[in-house]
Tab-separated table of C-alpha atoms in Angstrom:
chain	number	residue	atom	x	y	z
A	1	MET	CA	0.000	0.000	0.000
A	2	ASP	CA	1.245	3.514	-0.780
A	3	PRO	CA	2.115	5.655	2.253
A	4	PRO	CA	-0.350	8.404	3.143
A	5	VAL	CA	0.321	11.858	1.823
A	6	VAL	CA	0.433	14.738	4.269
A	7	VAL	CA	-2.090	17.241	2.958
A	8	ASP	CA	-3.607	20.456	4.135
A	9	SER	CA	-6.504	20.417	6.566
A	10	ASN	CA	-8.768	22.139	4.028
A	11	ASP	CA	-9.024	19.002	1.882
A	12	ASP	CA	-11.378	17.083	4.180
A	13	GLU	CA	-12.329	14.466	1.581
A	14	ILE	CA	-8.745	13.259	1.038
A	15	VAL	CA	-7.973	13.380	4.758
A	16	SER	CA	-11.020	11.281	5.620
A	17	HIS	CA	-10.144	8.781	2.891
A	18	GLU	CA	-6.590	8.381	4.216
A	19	LEU	CA	-7.798	8.066	7.804
A	20	GLU	CA	-10.301	5.404	6.801
A	21	GLN	CA	-7.537	3.360	5.177
A	22	MET	CA	-5.314	3.747	8.236
A	23	ARG	CA	-8.216	2.741	10.508
A	24	SER	CA	-8.833	-0.460	8.522
A	25	ILE	CA	-5.120	-1.335	8.563
A	26	LEU	CA	-4.980	-0.705	12.323
A	27	GLU	CA	-8.039	-2.864	13.002
A	28	GLU	CA	-6.657	-5.696	10.891
A	29	ALA	CA	-3.267	-5.521	12.647
A	30	ILE	CA	-4.872	-5.572	16.109
A	31	LEU	CA	-7.012	-8.605	15.227
A	32	GLU	CA	-3.954	-10.458	13.915
A	33	THR	CA	-1.960	-9.578	17.033
A	34	ARG	CA	-4.690	-10.855	19.360
A	35	SER	CA	-4.801	-14.224	17.597
A	36	THR	CA	-1.000	-14.603	17.438
A	37	PRO	CA	0.892	-16.139	20.385
A	38	LEU	CA	3.401	-13.918	22.108
A	39	GLU	CA	6.400	-16.006	21.028
A	40	ASN	CA	5.345	-15.852	17.353
A	41	ARG	CA	5.087	-12.095	17.081
A	42	PRO	CA	7.516	-10.506	14.608
A	43	ARG	CA	10.382	-8.324	15.719
A	44	LEU	CA	9.609	-4.661	15.134
A	45	PRO	CA	12.199	-2.841	13.011
A	46	ARG	CA	13.625	0.589	13.684
A	47	ILE	CA	11.913	3.247	11.615
A	48	PRO	CA	13.481	6.635	10.810
A	49	LEU	CA	11.970	9.688	12.489
A	50	SER	CA	11.097	11.427	9.248
A	51	LYS	CA	8.364	13.997	8.762
A	52	ARG	CA	6.126	11.515	6.973
A	53	ASN	CA	6.502	8.817	9.646
A	54	ARG	CA	5.747	11.245	12.459
A	55	ALA	CA	2.644	12.403	10.578
A	56	VAL	CA	1.434	8.805	10.376
A	57	VAL	CA	1.954	8.309	14.119
A	58	ARG	CA	0.128	11.559	14.922
A	59	ALA	CA	-2.771	10.470	12.711
A	60	LEU	CA	-3.043	7.067	14.429
A	61	ASN	CA	-2.918	8.390	17.997
A	62	PRO	CA	-6.546	9.684	18.048
A	63	ILE	CA	-7.779	6.415	16.529
A	64	LEU	CA	-6.093	4.399	19.297
A	65	VAL	CA	-8.057	6.186	22.015
A	66	THR	CA	-11.219	4.242	21.172
A	67	TYR	CA	-9.468	0.878	21.425
A	68	LEU	CA	-7.576	1.768	24.615
A	69	GLU	CA	-10.701	3.000	26.393
A	70	ALA	CA	-12.447	-0.288	25.642
A	71	SER	CA	-9.524	-2.333	26.940
A	72	ARG	CA	-10.017	-4.018	30.308
A	73	GLU	CA	-6.887	-6.182	30.584
A	74	LEU	CA	-3.188	-5.525	30.384
A	75	CYS	CA	-2.697	-8.263	27.766
A	76	GLU	CA	-5.356	-6.665	25.568
A	77	THR	CA	-3.683	-3.264	25.923
A	78	ASN	CA	-0.393	-4.845	24.944
A	79	SER	CA	-1.992	-6.383	21.850
A	80	ILE	CA	-3.493	-3.029	20.865
A	81	LEU	CA	-0.181	-1.174	21.173
A	82	PHE	CA	1.739	-3.885	19.341
A	83	GLY	CA	-0.898	-3.965	16.602
A	84	ALA	CA	-0.617	-0.189	16.266
A	85	ALA	CA	3.150	-0.509	15.812
A	86	VAL	CA	2.619	-3.190	13.147
A	87	ALA	CA	0.073	-0.953	11.425
A	88	VAL	CA	2.543	1.936	11.336
A	89	CYS	CA	5.167	-0.331	9.750
A	90	ARG	CA	2.681	-1.488	7.113
A	91	ILE	CA	1.523	2.027	6.304
A	92	ILE	CA	5.010	3.479	5.834
A	93	GLY	CA	6.186	0.386	3.939
A	94	ALA	CA	8.713	-0.965	6.479
A	95	LYS	CA	9.532	-4.650	6.118
A	96	LEU	CA	8.459	-6.942	8.943
A	97	PRO	CA	10.127	-10.334	9.496
A	98	MET	CA	7.975	-13.429	9.435
A	99	GLY	CA	6.333	-14.508	12.677
A	100	GLY	CA	8.368	-16.612	15.074
A	101	ARG	CA	11.784	-15.383	14.005
A	102	ALA	CA	12.189	-13.212	17.057
A	103	THR	CA	12.402	-16.072	19.534
A	104	THR	CA	13.187	-19.216	17.569
A	105	GLN	CA	16.786	-20.203	17.046
A	106	SER	CA	18.254	-19.667	13.623
A	107	SER	CA	19.294	-22.834	11.824
A	108	ALA	CA	21.579	-21.035	9.382
A	109	ILE	CA	25.174	-22.239	9.423
A	110	PRO	CA	27.750	-19.453	9.927
A	111	ALA	CA	29.760	-18.507	6.866
A	112	TRP	CA	33.100	-19.289	8.519
A	113	ARG	CA	31.890	-22.779	9.459
A	114	LYS	CA	30.765	-23.499	5.907
A	115	SER	CA	34.158	-22.297	4.693
A	116	ILE	CA	35.959	-24.633	7.105
A	117	GLU	CA	33.738	-27.554	6.111
A	118	ASP	CA	34.555	-26.872	2.456
A	119	ARG	CA	38.261	-26.872	3.330
A	120	ILE	CA	37.887	-30.209	5.092
A	121	VAL	CA	36.123	-31.729	2.075
A	122	LYS	CA	38.820	-30.462	-0.292
A	123	ALA	CA	41.618	-31.642	2.013
A	124	ARG	CA	40.113	-35.132	2.253
A	125	ALA	CA	39.785	-35.321	-1.529
A	126	LEU	CA	43.416	-34.238	-1.874
A	127	ILE	CA	44.514	-36.889	0.634
A	128	VAL	CA	42.769	-39.531	-1.466
A	129	ARG	CA	44.575	-38.340	-4.609
A	130	LEU	CA	47.973	-38.186	-2.894
A	131	THR	CA	47.527	-41.637	-1.372
A	132	SER	CA	46.512	-43.026	-4.752
A	133	PHE	CA	49.591	-41.497	-6.404
A	134	ARG	CA	51.844	-42.854	-3.665
A	135	SER	CA	50.449	-46.347	-4.222
A	136	GLY	CA	51.455	-46.215	-7.902
A	137	ASN	CA	48.511	-44.605	-9.700
A	138	ASN	CA	50.181	-42.308	-12.264
A	139	ARG	CA	47.142	-41.282	-14.288
A	140	PRO	CA	47.307	-37.756	-15.751
A	141	ARG	CA	44.488	-36.408	-13.582
A	142	ILE	CA	46.086	-37.753	-10.397
A	143	ALA	CA	49.532	-36.470	-11.394
A	144	ARG	CA	48.117	-33.033	-12.183
A	145	THR	CA	46.498	-32.865	-8.745
A	146	VAL	CA	49.807	-33.810	-7.096
A	147	ARG	CA	51.638	-31.097	-9.045
A	148	ILE	CA	49.077	-28.539	-7.914
A	149	ALA	CA	49.487	-29.725	-4.302
A	150	PHE	CA	53.260	-29.121	-4.477
A	151	ALA	CA	52.983	-25.867	-6.421
A	152	GLY	CA	55.340	-23.169	-5.155
A	153	THR	CA	57.897	-25.661	-3.836
A	154	ASN	CA	61.029	-27.181	-5.348
A	155	ILE	CA	59.567	-30.690	-5.179
A	156	SER	CA	59.436	-32.646	-8.429
A	157	LEU	CA	57.475	-35.834	-9.028
A	158	SER	CA	60.571	-37.517	-10.455
A	159	GLN	CA	62.865	-37.003	-7.474
A	160	PRO	CA	63.796	-40.124	-5.472
A	161	ASP	CA	62.321	-39.017	-2.121
A	162	ILE	CA	58.904	-38.160	-3.524
A	163	THR	CA	57.311	-40.892	-1.395
A	164	GLN	CA	58.557	-39.243	1.779
A	165	LYS	CA	57.358	-35.833	0.585
A	166	LEU	CA	53.932	-37.281	-0.171
A	167	THR	CA	53.775	-38.837	3.292
A	168	GLU	CA	54.695	-35.535	4.941
A	169	ARG	CA	52.100	-33.700	2.888
A	170	ILE	CA	49.391	-36.233	3.759
A	171	ASP	CA	50.222	-36.046	7.471
A	172	ASP	CA	50.155	-32.245	7.321
A	173	LEU	CA	46.698	-32.317	5.737
A	174	LYS	CA	45.465	-34.743	8.399
A	175	GLN	CA	46.669	-32.424	11.150
A	176	LYS	CA	44.901	-29.472	9.506
A	177	ILE	CA	41.675	-31.462	9.254
A	178	ASP	CA	41.947	-32.364	12.934
A	179	ALA	CA	42.516	-28.707	13.900
A	180	TRP	CA	39.568	-27.528	11.794
A	181	GLY	CA	37.347	-30.212	13.285
A	182	LYS	CA	38.312	-29.149	16.819
A	183	ARG	CA	37.371	-25.569	15.992
A	184	ILE	CA	33.938	-26.639	14.770
A	185	ARG	CA	33.448	-28.859	17.836
A	186	ARG	CA	34.390	-25.990	20.176
A	187	PHE	CA	31.853	-23.743	18.455
A	188	THR	CA	29.177	-26.454	18.640
A	189	GLU	CA	29.794	-26.998	22.348
A	190	ARG	CA	29.750	-23.267	23.053
A	191	SER	CA	26.499	-22.862	21.099
A	192	ARG	CA	24.941	-25.786	22.971
A	193	LYS	CA	25.792	-24.232	26.340
A	194	PHE	CA	24.488	-20.838	25.209
A	195	ASN	CA	21.195	-22.342	24.026
A	196	GLN	CA	20.837	-24.248	27.295
A	197	ASN	CA	21.374	-21.038	29.275
A	198	CYS	CA	18.737	-19.240	27.203
A	199	LEU	CA	16.323	-22.144	27.628
A	200	PHE	CA	16.997	-22.188	31.378
A	201	GLN	CA	15.986	-18.535	31.599
A	202	SER	CA	12.829	-19.002	29.508
A	203	ASP	CA	11.579	-22.553	30.226
A	204	GLN	CA	13.393	-24.502	32.947
A	205	LYS	CA	10.952	-27.414	32.852
A	206	ARG	CA	11.637	-28.041	29.178
A	207	LEU	CA	15.393	-27.862	29.763
A	208	TYR	CA	15.233	-30.461	32.532
A	209	LYS	CA	13.192	-32.762	30.293
A	210	LEU	CA	15.822	-32.477	27.579
A	211	LEU	CA	18.602	-33.216	30.062
A	212	GLU	CA	16.775	-36.277	31.416
A	213	ARG	CA	16.690	-37.994	28.022
A	214	PRO	CA	18.953	-41.068	27.864
A	215	LYS	CA	22.091	-40.619	25.812
A	216	LEU	CA	22.278	-43.023	22.918
A	217	CYS	CA	26.019	-42.710	22.401
A	218	GLY	CA	27.049	-43.716	25.930
A	219	ALA	CA	25.212	-47.033	26.064
A	220	GLY	CA	26.892	-50.370	25.489
A	221	GLN	CA	30.385	-51.705	25.971
A	222	GLY	CA	33.392	-49.576	25.079
A	223	PRO	CA	35.922	-50.445	22.356
A	224	ASP	CA	38.666	-52.952	22.916
A	225	GLN	CA	41.987	-51.648	24.242
A	226	ALA	CA	43.901	-53.332	21.425
A	227	ASP	CA	41.673	-51.650	18.846
A	228	ILE	CA	42.298	-48.259	20.444
A	229	ILE	CA	46.078	-48.776	20.336
A	230	ALA	CA	45.894	-49.960	16.731
A	231	PHE	CA	43.808	-46.920	15.787
A	232	TRP	CA	46.213	-44.382	17.262
A	233	ARG	CA	49.224	-46.169	15.819
A	234	GLY	CA	47.659	-46.165	12.370
A	235	LEU	CA	46.540	-42.540	12.558
A	236	TRP	CA	49.604	-41.385	10.628
A	237	SER	CA	50.969	-42.880	7.456
A	238	ASP	CA	54.082	-44.279	9.165
A	239	PRO	CA	53.142	-46.436	12.191
A	240	VAL	CA	55.158	-45.479	15.268
A	241	ASN	CA	55.556	-47.685	18.332
A	242	HIS	CA	55.915	-45.392	21.307
A	243	SER	CA	58.053	-47.091	23.934
A	244	GLU	CA	60.130	-45.342	26.580
A	245	GLY	CA	62.159	-48.372	27.626
A	246	PRO	CA	65.029	-48.546	25.084
A	247	TRP	CA	65.987	-44.889	24.958
A	248	MET	CA	65.927	-44.574	28.753
A	249	GLU	CA	68.316	-47.517	29.016
A	250	VAL	CA	70.626	-45.891	26.473
A	251	VAL	CA	70.668	-42.612	28.415
A	252	ALA	CA	71.309	-44.444	31.691
A	253	SER	CA	74.211	-46.397	30.174
A	254	GLN	CA	75.757	-43.202	28.820
A	255	GLY	CA	75.478	-41.505	32.192
A	256	ALA	CA	77.057	-44.455	34.023
A	257	SER	CA	80.513	-43.697	32.571
A	258	VAL	CA	80.487	-40.134	33.927
A	259	THR	CA	82.639	-39.850	37.104
A	260	HIS	CA	81.727	-37.615	39.995
A	261	PRO	CA	83.958	-34.544	40.466
A	262	THR	CA	86.444	-34.621	43.346
A	263	LEU	CA	85.842	-32.365	46.325
A	264	TRP	CA	88.171	-29.351	46.160
A	265	THR	CA	89.490	-27.886	49.427
A	266	PRO	CA	90.887	-24.320	49.349
A	267	SER	CA	94.230	-23.573	50.975
A	268	PRO	CA	94.472	-21.613	54.277
A	269	GLN	CA	96.055	-18.624	52.510
A	270	ARG	CA	93.139	-18.411	50.062
A	271	ARG	CA	90.612	-18.656	52.890
A	272	LYS	CA	92.298	-15.734	54.682
A	273	THR	CA	92.108	-13.670	51.501
A	274	TRP	CA	88.386	-14.371	51.184
A	275	LEU	CA	87.713	-13.471	54.815
A	276	ARG	CA	89.719	-10.242	54.570
A	277	ARG	CA	87.773	-9.152	51.501
A	278	SER	CA	84.333	-10.123	52.806
A	279	VAL	CA	84.417	-8.647	56.368
A	280	GLY	CA	82.119	-5.629	56.823
A	281	PRO	CA	80.165	-3.678	54.262
A	282	ARG	CA	81.834	-1.974	51.346
A	283	ILE	CA	82.130	1.753	52.138
A	284	GLY	CA	82.115	4.121	49.226
A	285	LYS	CA	81.201	7.656	48.329
A	286	PHE	CA	78.507	8.728	45.920
A	287	ARG	CA	76.677	11.938	45.107
A	288	GLY	CA	73.090	12.196	46.333
A	289	SER	CA	70.097	13.933	44.816
A	290	THR	CA	70.933	17.191	46.641
A	291	GLY	CA	74.393	17.334	45.155
A	292	CYS	CA	76.203	16.514	48.420
A	293	ILE	CA	78.697	13.662	48.687
A	294	ILE	CA	77.340	10.870	50.863
A	295	THR	CA	79.385	8.053	52.429
A	296	GLY	CA	77.777	4.740	53.095
């Protein structure tokens, strides 16, 4: 609907026509507000305090008196005032969000998280290509991907230690994927705690019901210890057996050949020299802040 035009008071026909339109919009907005739950009401936008907008508000104020005088409850008064605000937004052409967006949680994924997820997908695809090339797949598409992965470095696909370079590159990508995943998990945990705090402030009973639900992931018997060790050993491309026994024995055997230093006893003449130099405080002269020479 076009916004009302501020006209002179002499043109009573146009003024009455505009007021009748505003009255119908106000009545419709109040009826919609009364039938809409409080949590589904739209968030009111900020409107500029222009001359036209203030004229619309001044024109609606006398119309509201009839509705406010007939109100007998605080909830009804609230609905009337909120409906009047919605009517003003509709008359001036301000956009109102859809109902329920003010209180419901947004399901949109943040842009930075989508970017990280895209990086993880690309890194996993690159790991597959590098692993395939390391296993002997020299197809042109695979080789081109490997060249792009090592672009900007002095690494050639024909050098003898290319297998080691591929392994290092694959392990580096795996570490990046793990770091990106931890960042997403930290954000998810922080968002979960924030949503629980908001739910605790609004509806504690619902929060307690959600917390009392049985966890599906914690039921059952845990994994075998041997499987856990095999998983962590096979996490990297080169399996590593972490054992502290051999290297500690080597260090202990190397330290066994070291002899203790002999106790050195100073001569009487040297002890007298030390005592003569160390008795009493050192007395010297220095210039103080007042310019006088001070001894101490």
